[in-house]
Each structure stands twice: as structure tokens, then as C-alpha cells.
């Protein structure tokens, strides 16, 4: 862990030194549990999930109506109370996100079920290597960090049916993305993208949370259990891979029908469902919320507006650990709730957003901007990028250097399968250059939360501007540094292509940062790197890439 990460760790968790000492004393000589989701008296992992399993006294007429809570108390007396959730037969579970090591105790309470009432126990949590939940980065409110103090690099794909029980290749699919450097995924929380019943002839279920859309008192337990098992596998086996949980499916695109369908559910059942979602999922560290995808908002869609506000307000009040939360509206529309207290990040959609100009409208808001959808490599509407390997490379670099993050969308967008990236035929190429983004940043120990966008400090010497311009980020402390991505583009949009006749050359304004800067070039398409001497700060300098006809990253760091 770097000095910088340690500083953040202490900033986020000022009691960590004390708790670490207590953990060492309590657990000296004990074996550490291998699982990151633990139960009962097992040794829990810091930043993992610990679960209490309770057995009810007989079956209620509708067990989803049973009220039961568990209060967890940590080593210094801080408490968190969660709802227990029904999980079939006479089983209820209560889950804790273990946000600090040490000795924990717990006690249950249920006014209606004696089997769930007045139970208690203790367990110990030890320091782990898990990253923990996503948070607003304390060093930069427009970036994300994890609870271990590290900046989070969000490189994302979409697979709406990842949690669908018919998606049998979900594990190799996730691994194929991780192998390409991706760190997160968008998915329907219950395995689908629509509100209602299955489409005719489809083997895939909708994202509807109820067994029967006409009976809102019975939650579809099988769907929740499928999602649960996959989240648990990811936590135990791929804990650094995060999921944007799209909570609700769309009733009808371009209308107010989704909000109308939500309003038709009795208030008691709406609250019961939201409570169940929070109880079941909120303890998982590797998730962040999206209320709905592709919804319409504004004055013509009052029910959609009300649905988002109701759910957002509920999660703000009742998610004990406050995962990032947003909602998604239709393509090329502004984020609808920028001042809502529950909207902790802004989810955008658009088309051909190379250059990331769309982020400029949100410069004055202290929230991460996630560009969650562009045209996908396998778009069914004839709008897929013509040169996907270059297109998505440009999209990812430009959004990162604009202070946000972006999404790909390849094999997972297919309607009836979740196919690993390497197995799609004809082959996909959109992610082929993405591993070099993560490799570049990690190998140089660069956290973009230390940088701020400053495009005015770089100029393309061939006169390219607008979306074709280079993107620059500036770090002023602890040592000045500049990062520039130059797309070296001939054109943008659907037909975006690199200019094979030109070598990227630029003027960088270093007037505010005197000193000597080491020059390093990085070839974005394949990760080739080349050091090229030094330049003097305190002035504007002209720099030319060492390769012709490619897009490049320039890294200037103070010596």
C-alpha cells in the first residue's frame, strides 16, 4: 500500500489503528477464514459480509410480512441495525457489511416470531485485502475510492441478463471481462431488463421482482436467490469486480408506464420490496445502485419522476452503508435529478461521445459522472461503431481524462445469451486495447483522483479541436504531473478513425509549473512505452509522439 493510500485509510477510518491492535490481540494464532461471506461464529473478513442465519418458529401465512431485525455492535460500541430477510422454508438471514476489524456481537429481535427473537452471538473480524465499498473519494469529490483508501478505476461493460438463471456462462463471461481489464458491469438485478412477463418464445425472465405481477405480496424468491448466489461467488472469487445493480425493469420505452406500474403497487408492498432489496443486497461491498435504466423524466412523465424520487429517498434513508445511487434516463438527455440528495453519482447515456464533452454540464456538481451507455459493438440498430477497437479506446481514455468513466457494451448486450468475450462469433475487438489503460495507470501508481481536467493547457499543432482535441489532466501535488491523451483522429462519430498520415504533436502549457519534467510516451493501442528525455517547465513546450499514425498518451512528471 502506498503512503497516499495509508493517508486516505486513516482519513476514512480514524479508529483503524486501535481496531487493528485489538484484532491482533484477539486473533493471535487463529486461522483466517478463506470465504469473504462468512456466517455465525466464523472469522469474518474486514470489508466482507457476515451473515446470521435464524430459524423461525413455524411458518407465517406470508413469511415476507414477518418483522425481524438484528443489531450488530462493533468493538468500540458502534451499532448498526438491519432487517432480516426471508430466504425460504423457516430460514431468515441478516447481513452485515464488516466495515472494521475486531470483536463484534449481535442480537435479534422479532415481535411476531419467537424463533427469530432474542437470539445473540459474537464473532471476530480480521484485517483483509478486500477493497470494500465504493465511496466518494475524499481527495476528489468527482471520483470514486474504495474503503481501503484506493482510487477506483471504473472500466465498465453491460450485461443486463448476467443474473438470469438461463445465463449459464456468467462465470467465464465475467472472467473474460476481467482479463480485458474491466472492473465493473451493469446488470439487471433480477436477470432482465423489462418490467413485465417474459417476451414470447424467450427463455429469459424479466426483471420483475414478484412471482405474479397481479399479486404484489409474494416476492420471487428464486430470482433473488440466483442473484444472491452469483454475488456471493463474485465476492469470494472475484472481489475486485463491481456490479451496477439495475433495480427495476422498464415497462415501456418513451412513456410514463413504468412509473404508472409502480404507482399501481400498494404502498405497503412497495415499501416491503424496497426493504427486502436493502436487507438482502446492501451488505455486499461490490455493488452500486441504479434505480432504472432508459426511463423518461421531466414534466411529461410525472409517475416516472415520483418513482425515482420515492426509491431514491428510501435508499438514502435505509441503506445502512450508502452505496452510490443514481437513476438512468433515455439517451442524449441530461441527468434529471442533479440536486436530489439521494443522487450520489450521475448516470448518462448518449451516442458517439468521444471527447467526453457531455461531462461539462456537471462540472459544478461534486459527483462522479458515469457514461453508462453509448452505441454498443453489437448494436442491433445499425449504429455500431465502424472501428470498435479504436472507438472504445478513445471513449474510455477521453472520459477518464475528463474526470468520469465510460461503458463498452459487447457480448453481454445480446438478447438471449451471456457469451464470454473471446467466444463471440464473429469476433469482438472493442476491448482489445482496454487492458493497457489499467496497466498504464497501475504500473505508474497513478490515481486520477489526484488530477483535475485541464484541456485548455494542451493544443493540437495540426489544428484539430472539438472532439478531435487532446485531453489533459493536471496534478499539482505532491509533485506536478501532466497526463494527455491524443486521439490523433481523422474523424469522430460512428466512423471514427485514426489519422494514419499524421504523427500526434501538441503544445503543452507548463507555465504554472516550473522545474524539469521527464517525458514518457505510451502507445494506446498496444501498451508500448518510450521515455524521451526531459523538458523544462515554466513555459509552453512542443512535443511530438515517437510513432506515426497512432493515438498516444503523454506522461510528464516532475523530477
Coordinates of C-alpha atoms in Angstrom, one line a residue:
X1 CA 0.0 0.0 0.0
X2 CA 1.3 3.4 -0.9
X3 CA 1.8 6.3 1.6
X4 CA -1.1 8.0 -0.2
X5 CA -3.4 5.1 0.3
X6 CA -2.4 4.8 4.0
X7 CA -3.2 8.5 4.4
X8 CA -6.7 8.0 3.0
X9 CA -7.2 4.9 5.0
X10 CA -6.6 6.8 8.2
X11 CA -8.8 9.6 6.9
X12 CA -11.7 7.3 6.2
X13 CA -11.3 5.1 9.3
X14 CA -9.6 7.1 12.1
X15 CA -10.1 4.2 14.6
X16 CA -8.3 1.7 12.3
X17 CA -5.0 1.6 14.4
X18 CA -6.8 0.8 17.6
X19 CA -9.0 -1.8 16.0
X20 CA -6.1 -3.4 14.2
X21 CA -4.3 -3.8 17.5
X22 CA -7.4 -5.3 19.1
X23 CA -7.7 -7.7 16.2
X24 CA -4.1 -8.9 16.5
X25 CA -4.6 -9.5 20.3
X26 CA -7.9 -11.3 19.9
X27 CA -6.8 -13.4 16.9
X28 CA -3.2 -14.3 17.6
X29 CA -2.6 -17.8 16.3
X30 CA -6.1 -18.2 14.7
X31 CA -6.6 -19.3 11.1
X32 CA -8.2 -16.7 8.8
X33 CA -11.4 -17.9 7.0
X34 CA -11.0 -18.2 3.3
X35 CA -14.5 -17.0 2.4
X36 CA -15.4 -13.4 2.2
X37 CA -19.0 -14.1 3.0
X38 CA -18.9 -15.8 6.5
X39 CA -21.6 -17.0 8.9
X40 CA -22.2 -17.4 12.6
X41 CA -19.1 -17.8 14.6
X42 CA -16.7 -18.0 11.6
X43 CA -13.9 -15.4 11.4
X44 CA -15.2 -12.6 9.2
X45 CA -13.2 -10.5 6.8
X46 CA -12.9 -6.7 7.0
X47 CA -14.8 -5.3 4.1
X48 CA -16.5 -8.6 3.6
X49 CA -20.1 -9.8 4.5
X50 CA -21.0 -11.6 7.7
X51 CA -24.3 -13.4 7.9
X52 CA -26.5 -14.5 10.8
X53 CA -28.9 -17.4 9.9
X54 CA -32.0 -17.6 12.0
X55 CA -34.7 -20.3 12.1
X56 CA -38.3 -19.1 12.5
X57 CA -40.9 -20.7 14.8
X58 CA -43.3 -22.1 12.3
X59 CA -44.4 -20.5 9.0
X60 CA -46.3 -17.3 8.9
X61 CA -49.2 -17.0 6.4
X62 CA -46.9 -14.8 4.4
X63 CA -43.3 -15.0 5.7
X64 CA -42.4 -11.9 3.8
X65 CA -44.5 -10.0 6.2
X66 CA -42.5 -11.2 9.2
X67 CA -40.7 -8.3 11.0
X68 CA -37.3 -9.2 12.4
X69 CA -34.1 -7.2 12.9
X70 CA -30.6 -7.9 14.0
X71 CA -28.4 -5.3 15.7
X72 CA -24.6 -5.6 15.2
X73 CA -22.2 -3.9 17.7
X74 CA -18.5 -3.5 17.0
X75 CA -15.6 -3.4 19.4
X76 CA -16.0 0.3 20.3
X77 CA -19.8 0.2 20.8
X78 CA -21.0 1.5 17.4
X79 CA -24.2 -0.2 16.3
X80 CA -25.9 -0.9 13.0
X81 CA -29.4 -2.5 12.8
X82 CA -30.5 -4.4 9.7
X83 CA -33.7 -6.1 8.7
X84 CA -33.6 -9.9 8.5
X85 CA -35.0 -11.3 5.2
X86 CA -36.9 -14.4 4.5
X87 CA -35.0 -17.0 2.4
X88 CA -37.3 -20.0 2.2
X89 CA -38.6 -22.7 4.5
X90 CA -38.2 -21.3 8.0
X91 CA -34.9 -19.5 7.3
X92 CA -34.2 -15.8 7.8
X93 CA -30.8 -14.2 7.3
X94 CA -29.4 -10.9 8.4
X95 CA -26.3 -9.4 6.8
X96 CA -23.6 -7.1 7.9
X97 CA -21.0 -5.2 5.8
X98 CA -17.9 -5.7 8.1
X99 CA -16.5 -2.2 7.9
X100 CA -13.9 -2.6 10.6
X101 CA -12.0 -5.5 12.2
X102 CA -12.3 -6.6 15.9
X103 CA -14.8 -8.3 18.1
X104 CA -18.5 -8.0 17.1
X105 CA -21.6 -9.0 18.8
X106 CA -25.2 -9.3 17.6
X107 CA -28.7 -9.6 18.9
X108 CA -32.0 -10.3 17.1
X109 CA -35.5 -9.0 17.7
X110 CA -38.9 -10.0 16.3
X111 CA -42.2 -9.1 17.8
X112 CA -44.1 -11.8 15.9
X113 CA -41.8 -14.8 15.7
X114 CA -40.3 -16.2 18.8
X115 CA -37.7 -18.2 16.8
X116 CA -36.2 -15.0 15.5
X117 CA -36.4 -13.1 18.8
X118 CA -33.7 -12.6 21.4
X119 CA -31.0 -14.6 19.8
X120 CA -27.4 -13.4 20.2
X121 CA -23.8 -14.2 19.4
X122 CA -20.3 -13.0 18.8
X123 CA -17.7 -13.2 16.1
X124 CA -14.4 -11.7 15.2
X125 CA -13.3 -9.8 12.1
X126 CA -9.7 -9.7 10.8
X127 CA -7.9 -7.3 8.5
X128 CA -8.2 -8.4 4.9
X129 CA -7.0 -7.4 1.4
X130 CA -10.6 -6.7 0.2
X131 CA -11.2 -3.2 -1.3
X132 CA -14.6 -2.6 0.2
X133 CA -17.4 -0.4 -0.9
X134 CA -17.3 2.4 -3.4
X135 CA -17.4 5.9 -1.9
X136 CA -16.9 9.5 -3.0
X137 CA -13.1 9.9 -3.0
X138 CA -12.2 12.2 -0.1
X139 CA -9.4 13.6 -2.2
X140 CA -11.6 14.4 -5.1
X141 CA -15.4 14.5 -4.9
X142 CA -15.8 13.7 -8.6
X143 CA -14.0 10.4 -8.3
X144 CA -14.7 7.1 -6.5
X145 CA -12.5 5.3 -4.0
X146 CA -12.9 2.1 -2.1
X147 CA -12.9 1.7 1.7
X148 CA -9.3 0.5 1.8
X149 CA -8.3 4.0 0.6
X150 CA -7.6 3.3 -3.0
X151 CA -8.9 5.2 -6.0
X152 CA -11.3 3.1 -8.1
X153 CA -10.7 2.9 -11.8
X154 CA -14.2 2.3 -13.4
X155 CA -13.9 0.4 -16.7
X156 CA -17.4 -1.0 -17.4
X157 CA -19.4 -3.3 -19.6
X158 CA -23.2 -4.1 -19.9
X159 CA -24.8 -7.5 -19.4
X160 CA -28.4 -7.0 -18.5
X161 CA -29.0 -10.7 -18.1
X162 CA -25.9 -11.5 -16.1
X163 CA -28.1 -12.6 -13.1
X164 CA -30.5 -14.5 -15.2
X165 CA -30.8 -18.2 -14.3
X166 CA -30.7 -19.1 -18.0
X167 CA -27.3 -17.3 -18.5
X168 CA -25.2 -20.4 -17.8
X169 CA -21.9 -18.8 -18.9
X170 CA -21.9 -16.0 -16.5
X171 CA -18.7 -17.0 -14.7
X172 CA -16.5 -17.3 -17.9
X173 CA -18.2 -14.1 -19.1
X174 CA -17.1 -12.2 -16.0
X175 CA -13.6 -13.7 -16.3
X176 CA -13.3 -12.7 -19.9
X177 CA -14.0 -9.1 -19.0
X178 CA -11.6 -9.1 -16.1
X179 CA -8.9 -10.4 -18.4
X180 CA -9.5 -7.4 -20.6
X181 CA -9.0 -5.0 -17.7
X182 CA -12.6 -4.2 -16.9
X183 CA -13.5 -3.6 -13.3
X184 CA -17.3 -3.4 -13.3
X185 CA -20.5 -4.5 -15.0
X186 CA -24.1 -3.2 -15.5
X187 CA -26.8 -5.8 -14.9
X188 CA -30.5 -6.2 -14.2
X189 CA -30.6 -7.0 -10.5
X190 CA -33.0 -9.9 -11.1
X191 CA -31.8 -11.0 -14.5
X192 CA -33.7 -8.9 -17.0
X193 CA -34.3 -5.5 -18.5
X194 CA -38.1 -5.2 -18.7
X195 CA -40.8 -4.9 -16.1
X196 CA -43.4 -7.5 -17.2
X197 CA -43.5 -11.1 -18.2
X198 CA -41.1 -12.9 -20.5
X199 CA -41.2 -12.0 -24.1
X200 CA -42.9 -14.6 -26.3
X201 CA -40.6 -17.5 -27.0
X202 CA -37.8 -16.2 -24.7
X203 CA -36.2 -18.5 -22.1
X204 CA -35.2 -15.4 -20.1
X205 CA -37.2 -13.9 -17.2
X206 CA -38.0 -10.2 -16.8
X207 CA -36.6 -8.0 -14.0
X208 CA -39.9 -8.2 -12.2
X209 CA -39.4 -8.9 -8.5
X210 CA -42.8 -10.5 -7.9
X211 CA -44.0 -14.1 -8.6
X212 CA -47.1 -12.8 -10.2
X213 CA -47.5 -9.2 -11.4
X214 CA -51.1 -9.3 -10.1
X215 CA -50.0 -10.4 -6.6
X216 CA -47.5 -8.0 -5.0
X217 CA -47.4 -9.8 -1.7
X218 CA -45.2 -12.6 -3.0
X219 CA -41.6 -11.8 -3.8
X220 CA -40.0 -14.0 -6.4
X221 CA -37.6 -15.8 -4.1
X222 CA -35.9 -17.9 -6.8
X223 CA -34.8 -14.8 -8.7
X224 CA -33.3 -13.3 -5.6
X225 CA -31.6 -16.5 -4.7
X226 CA -30.0 -16.7 -8.2
X227 CA -28.7 -13.2 -7.9
X228 CA -27.5 -13.9 -4.3
X229 CA -25.5 -17.0 -5.3
X230 CA -23.7 -15.1 -8.1
X231 CA -22.9 -12.1 -5.9
X232 CA -21.5 -14.4 -3.3
X233 CA -19.4 -16.2 -5.9
X234 CA -18.0 -12.9 -7.1
X235 CA -17.3 -11.7 -3.6
X236 CA -15.5 -14.9 -2.8
X237 CA -13.6 -15.4 -6.1
X238 CA -13.5 -12.0 -7.9
X239 CA -14.0 -9.5 -5.2
X240 CA -12.4 -6.6 -7.1
X241 CA -15.2 -6.8 -9.8
X242 CA -18.1 -4.5 -9.1
X243 CA -21.7 -4.5 -10.3
X244 CA -24.1 -1.7 -11.1
X245 CA -27.4 -3.2 -9.9
X246 CA -30.3 -2.0 -12.1
X247 CA -33.1 -2.5 -9.6
X248 CA -36.2 -2.2 -11.8
X249 CA -37.1 -3.1 -15.4
X250 CA -38.7 -0.7 -17.9
X251 CA -42.4 -1.1 -18.6
X252 CA -42.4 0.7 -21.9
X253 CA -39.7 2.8 -23.5
X254 CA -40.5 6.5 -24.1
X255 CA -43.6 6.6 -21.8
X256 CA -44.7 7.1 -18.2
X257 CA -45.8 3.5 -18.0
X258 CA -43.1 2.3 -15.6
X259 CA -44.0 4.9 -13.0
X260 CA -47.6 4.1 -13.5
X261 CA -47.0 0.4 -12.9
X262 CA -45.0 1.3 -9.8
X263 CA -47.8 3.5 -8.5
X264 CA -50.3 0.7 -9.0
X265 CA -48.5 -1.4 -6.4
X266 CA -50.0 -0.8 -3.0
X267 CA -47.7 1.4 -0.8
X268 CA -47.2 -1.4 1.8
X269 CA -45.9 -3.8 -0.9
X270 CA -43.7 -1.1 -2.4
X271 CA -42.1 -0.5 1.0
X272 CA -41.8 -4.2 1.7
X273 CA -40.0 -4.8 -1.6
X274 CA -37.5 -2.0 -1.1
X275 CA -36.8 -3.2 2.5
X276 CA -36.2 -6.7 1.1
X277 CA -33.8 -5.4 -1.5
X278 CA -31.8 -3.4 1.0
X279 CA -31.8 -6.3 3.6
X280 CA -30.7 -8.8 1.0
X281 CA -28.1 -6.9 -1.0
X282 CA -26.8 -3.8 0.8
X283 CA -24.2 -5.7 2.8
X284 CA -22.4 -6.7 -0.4
X285 CA -19.4 -4.4 -0.9
X286 CA -19.1 -4.8 -4.7
X287 CA -22.3 -3.2 -5.8
X288 CA -23.7 0.2 -6.6
X289 CA -27.3 1.1 -7.4
X290 CA -29.2 2.3 -10.5
X291 CA -33.0 2.7 -9.9
X292 CA -33.9 2.1 -13.5
X293 CA -32.4 2.2 -17.0
X294 CA -33.7 4.1 -20.0
X295 CA -36.5 5.9 -18.3
X296 CA -38.1 9.2 -19.4
X297 CA -38.2 12.0 -16.8
X298 CA -39.5 15.6 -16.8
X299 CA -42.8 17.4 -16.8
X300 CA -44.5 14.9 -19.2
X301 CA -43.6 11.9 -17.0
X302 CA -44.8 12.6 -13.5
X303 CA -45.1 9.0 -12.4
X304 CA -41.6 8.1 -13.5
X305 CA -40.4 11.2 -11.6
X306 CA -42.3 10.1 -8.5
X307 CA -41.0 6.6 -8.7
X308 CA -37.3 7.6 -8.9
X309 CA -37.8 10.1 -6.0
X310 CA -39.6 7.6 -3.8
X311 CA -37.0 4.8 -4.3
X312 CA -34.0 7.2 -4.1
X313 CA -35.3 8.7 -0.9
X314 CA -35.9 5.3 0.6
X315 CA -32.4 4.0 -0.2
X316 CA -30.9 7.3 1.1
X317 CA -32.7 6.8 4.4
X318 CA -32.4 3.0 4.8
X319 CA -29.2 1.7 3.1
X320 CA -27.0 1.4 6.2
X321 CA -23.8 1.8 4.1
X322 CA -24.9 4.3 1.5
X323 CA -23.7 2.7 -1.8
X324 CA -23.5 5.1 -4.8
X325 CA -27.0 5.6 -6.1
X326 CA -28.4 7.1 -9.3
X327 CA -31.1 6.6 -12.0
X328 CA -30.8 6.3 -15.8
X329 CA -32.7 8.3 -18.3
X330 CA -33.0 7.9 -22.1
X331 CA -30.2 8.6 -24.5
X332 CA -28.9 12.1 -25.1
X333 CA -30.9 13.6 -22.2
X334 CA -29.5 15.5 -19.2
X335 CA -29.3 13.8 -15.8
X336 CA -32.8 14.6 -14.3
X337 CA -32.0 14.9 -10.6
X338 CA -28.7 16.7 -10.2
X339 CA -29.7 18.3 -6.9
X340 CA -31.5 15.4 -5.4
X341 CA -29.8 14.4 -2.1
X342 CA -30.0 10.7 -3.0
X343 CA -28.3 11.0 -6.4
X344 CA -24.7 10.4 -5.4
X345 CA -23.4 9.9 -9.0
X346 CA -24.8 10.9 -12.4
X347 CA -25.6 8.3 -14.9
X348 CA -25.7 9.4 -18.6
X349 CA -26.4 7.8 -21.9
X350 CA -25.6 9.1 -25.4
X351 CA -24.1 8.3 -28.8
X352 CA -20.6 8.7 -30.1
X353 CA -19.5 10.7 -27.1
X354 CA -15.8 10.7 -28.0
X355 CA -14.1 13.6 -26.3
X356 CA -16.5 13.4 -23.3
X357 CA -17.9 16.9 -23.8
X358 CA -21.2 15.8 -22.2
X359 CA -19.5 15.9 -18.8
X360 CA -19.0 19.6 -18.9
X361 CA -22.6 20.3 -17.8
X362 CA -21.8 18.7 -14.4
X363 CA -18.5 20.4 -13.6
X364 CA -20.0 22.3 -10.7
X365 CA -21.5 19.2 -9.0
X366 CA -19.5 17.2 -6.5
X367 CA -20.4 13.8 -8.0
X368 CA -18.9 11.2 -10.3
X369 CA -20.2 11.2 -13.8
X370 CA -20.6 7.7 -15.3
X371 CA -21.3 7.5 -19.0
X372 CA -23.2 4.2 -18.8
X373 CA -24.2 3.7 -22.4
X374 CA -23.0 4.6 -25.9
X375 CA -23.6 2.6 -29.1
X376 CA -22.6 -1.0 -28.5
X377 CA -20.3 -3.0 -30.6
X378 CA -23.1 -5.4 -31.5
X379 CA -25.8 -2.8 -31.7
X380 CA -28.9 -4.1 -33.5
X381 CA -29.9 -0.8 -34.9
X382 CA -27.1 -0.4 -37.5
X383 CA -25.4 2.3 -35.4
X384 CA -22.4 0.3 -34.1
X385 CA -19.0 2.0 -34.4
X386 CA -17.2 1.2 -37.7
X387 CA -13.8 0.8 -36.0
X388 CA -14.7 -0.5 -32.5
X389 CA -11.2 -1.2 -31.2
X390 CA -10.2 2.4 -31.8
X391 CA -13.6 3.8 -30.9
X392 CA -13.8 2.3 -27.4
X393 CA -10.2 3.0 -26.7
X394 CA -10.8 6.7 -27.4
X395 CA -14.1 6.6 -25.5
X396 CA -12.5 5.2 -22.3
X397 CA -9.4 7.3 -22.3
X398 CA -11.3 10.6 -23.0
X399 CA -13.9 10.0 -20.3
X400 CA -11.2 9.1 -17.8
X401 CA -9.2 12.2 -18.6
X402 CA -12.4 14.3 -18.4
X403 CA -12.8 13.1 -14.8
X404 CA -15.5 10.5 -15.4
X405 CA -15.8 6.9 -16.6
X406 CA -17.4 5.1 -19.5
X407 CA -19.0 1.8 -20.7
X408 CA -18.3 -0.6 -23.5
X409 CA -21.2 -3.0 -24.3
X410 CA -20.3 -6.0 -26.3
X411 CA -21.2 -9.7 -25.7
X412 CA -23.4 -9.0 -22.8
X413 CA -25.9 -6.9 -24.7
X414 CA -27.0 -9.9 -26.8
X415 CA -30.6 -10.6 -26.2
X416 CA -30.6 -14.3 -25.3
X417 CA -27.1 -15.2 -24.1
X418 CA -24.3 -14.1 -21.9
X419 CA -21.3 -15.1 -24.0
X420 CA -17.6 -14.7 -23.0
X421 CA -15.9 -12.0 -25.0
X422 CA -13.5 -14.4 -26.6
X423 CA -16.2 -16.8 -27.8
X424 CA -18.4 -14.4 -29.7
X425 CA -18.5 -15.1 -33.4
X426 CA -17.7 -13.1 -35.5
X427 CA -15.0 -12.0 -33.0
X428 CA -15.3 -8.8 -31.0
X429 CA -12.4 -6.3 -30.9
X430 CA -13.7 -3.4 -28.9
X431 CA -11.9 -4.4 -25.7
X432 CA -8.6 -5.4 -27.3
X433 CA -6.8 -2.2 -26.3
X434 CA -8.5 -1.7 -22.9
X435 CA -6.1 -3.8 -20.8
X436 CA -3.4 -1.2 -21.5
X437 CA -5.4 1.5 -19.7
X438 CA -5.3 -0.3 -16.4
X439 CA -1.8 -1.5 -17.0
X440 CA -0.6 2.1 -17.6
X441 CA -2.1 3.6 -14.5
X442 CA -1.3 0.8 -12.1
X443 CA 2.3 0.3 -13.2
X444 CA 3.0 4.0 -12.6
X445 CA 0.9 4.2 -9.4
X446 CA -1.3 6.9 -10.8
X447 CA -4.7 7.7 -9.2
X448 CA -6.7 10.0 -11.4
X449 CA -8.3 11.5 -8.3
X450 CA -5.0 13.3 -7.8
X451 CA -5.6 15.0 -11.2
X452 CA -8.1 17.6 -12.5
X453 CA -9.1 18.0 -16.1
X454 CA -7.4 21.0 -17.8
X455 CA -7.9 20.7 -21.6
X456 CA -7.0 24.4 -22.1
X457 CA -3.4 23.6 -21.3
X458 CA -2.9 21.5 -24.4
X459 CA -3.3 22.3 -28.1
X460 CA -3.1 20.1 -31.2
X461 CA -0.4 21.5 -33.5
X462 CA -2.3 20.3 -36.5
X463 CA -5.3 22.4 -35.5
X464 CA -7.7 19.7 -34.5
X465 CA -10.3 20.9 -32.0
X466 CA -13.7 19.9 -30.6
X467 CA -14.0 16.2 -30.1
X468 CA -10.8 15.7 -32.0
X469 CA -8.7 17.6 -29.5
X470 CA -6.3 16.1 -27.0
X471 CA -7.5 15.6 -23.4
X472 CA -5.3 16.8 -20.5
X473 CA -5.3 16.2 -16.7
X474 CA -3.0 18.1 -14.3
X475 CA -1.7 17.1 -10.9
X476 CA -0.2 19.8 -8.8
X477 CA 0.6 17.9 -5.6
X478 CA 2.6 16.3 -4.2
X479 CA 4.6 16.8 -7.4
X480 CA 3.4 18.4 -10.7
X481 CA 2.4 15.9 -13.4
X482 CA 0.5 16.0 -16.7
X483 CA -1.4 13.3 -18.5
X484 CA -2.5 13.8 -22.1
X485 CA -4.5 11.5 -24.3
X486 CA -4.2 12.5 -28.0
X487 CA -6.7 10.5 -30.3
X488 CA -4.7 11.6 -33.4
X489 CA -8.1 11.3 -35.1
X490 CA -9.1 11.9 -38.7
X491 CA -12.8 11.8 -37.8
X492 CA -15.1 11.1 -34.8
X493 CA -18.6 9.8 -34.6
X494 CA -19.7 6.4 -35.8
X495 CA -17.0 6.3 -38.4
X496 CA -14.2 7.4 -36.0
X497 CA -10.8 6.5 -37.3
X498 CA -7.2 7.4 -36.5
X499 CA -5.2 9.6 -39.0
X500 CA -2.6 7.2 -40.3
X501 CA -0.9 10.0 -42.1
X502 CA -0.1 12.2 -39.1
X503 CA 2.1 11.9 -36.0
X504 CA 0.4 13.4 -32.9
X505 CA 2.1 16.6 -32.0
X506 CA 1.0 19.1 -29.3
X507 CA 1.8 22.2 -27.4
X508 CA 1.5 21.8 -23.6
X509 CA 1.3 24.9 -21.3
X510 CA 3.7 24.3 -18.4
X511 CA 3.9 28.0 -17.4
X512 CA 2.4 27.4 -13.9
X513 CA 4.7 24.5 -13.1
X514 CA 8.5 25.3 -13.1
X515 CA 11.1 22.6 -12.9
X516 CA 12.2 19.7 -15.0
X517 CA 9.8 17.1 -16.4
X518 CA 10.6 13.6 -17.6
X519 CA 8.8 12.7 -20.8
X520 CA 7.2 9.4 -21.4
X521 CA 5.1 8.3 -24.4
X522 CA 2.6 5.4 -24.3
X523 CA 1.1 3.8 -27.4
X524 CA -2.6 3.3 -26.5
X525 CA -3.3 0.5 -29.0
X526 CA -0.7 -2.0 -27.6
X527 CA 0.9 -0.5 -24.5
X528 CA 4.3 0.2 -25.9
X529 CA 6.2 2.8 -23.8
X530 CA 9.1 5.0 -24.6
X531 CA 11.0 7.5 -22.4
X532 CA 12.2 10.6 -24.3
X533 CA 14.4 12.7 -22.1
X534 CA 13.2 15.8 -20.3
X535 CA 11.6 19.2 -20.9
X536 CA 11.8 22.4 -18.9
X537 CA 8.7 23.7 -17.1
X538 CA 7.6 27.3 -16.6
X539 CA 6.9 27.7 -20.3
X540 CA 5.0 26.2 -23.2
X541 CA 6.6 23.2 -24.9
X542 CA 6.1 21.4 -28.2
X543 CA 6.1 17.7 -28.2
X544 CA 5.9 15.1 -31.0
X545 CA 5.0 11.5 -30.5
X546 CA 7.6 8.9 -31.5
X547 CA 5.1 6.9 -33.6
X548 CA 3.2 7.9 -36.7
X549 CA -0.5 7.2 -37.3
X550 CA -1.5 6.2 -33.8
X551 CA -3.2 7.6 -30.7
X552 CA -0.9 8.2 -27.7
X553 CA -0.7 9.0 -24.1
X554 CA 1.8 11.6 -22.9
X555 CA 3.0 11.5 -19.3
X556 CA 5.1 14.4 -17.9
X557 CA 6.2 14.1 -14.3
X558 CA 8.3 16.4 -12.3
X559 CA 11.8 15.1 -11.4

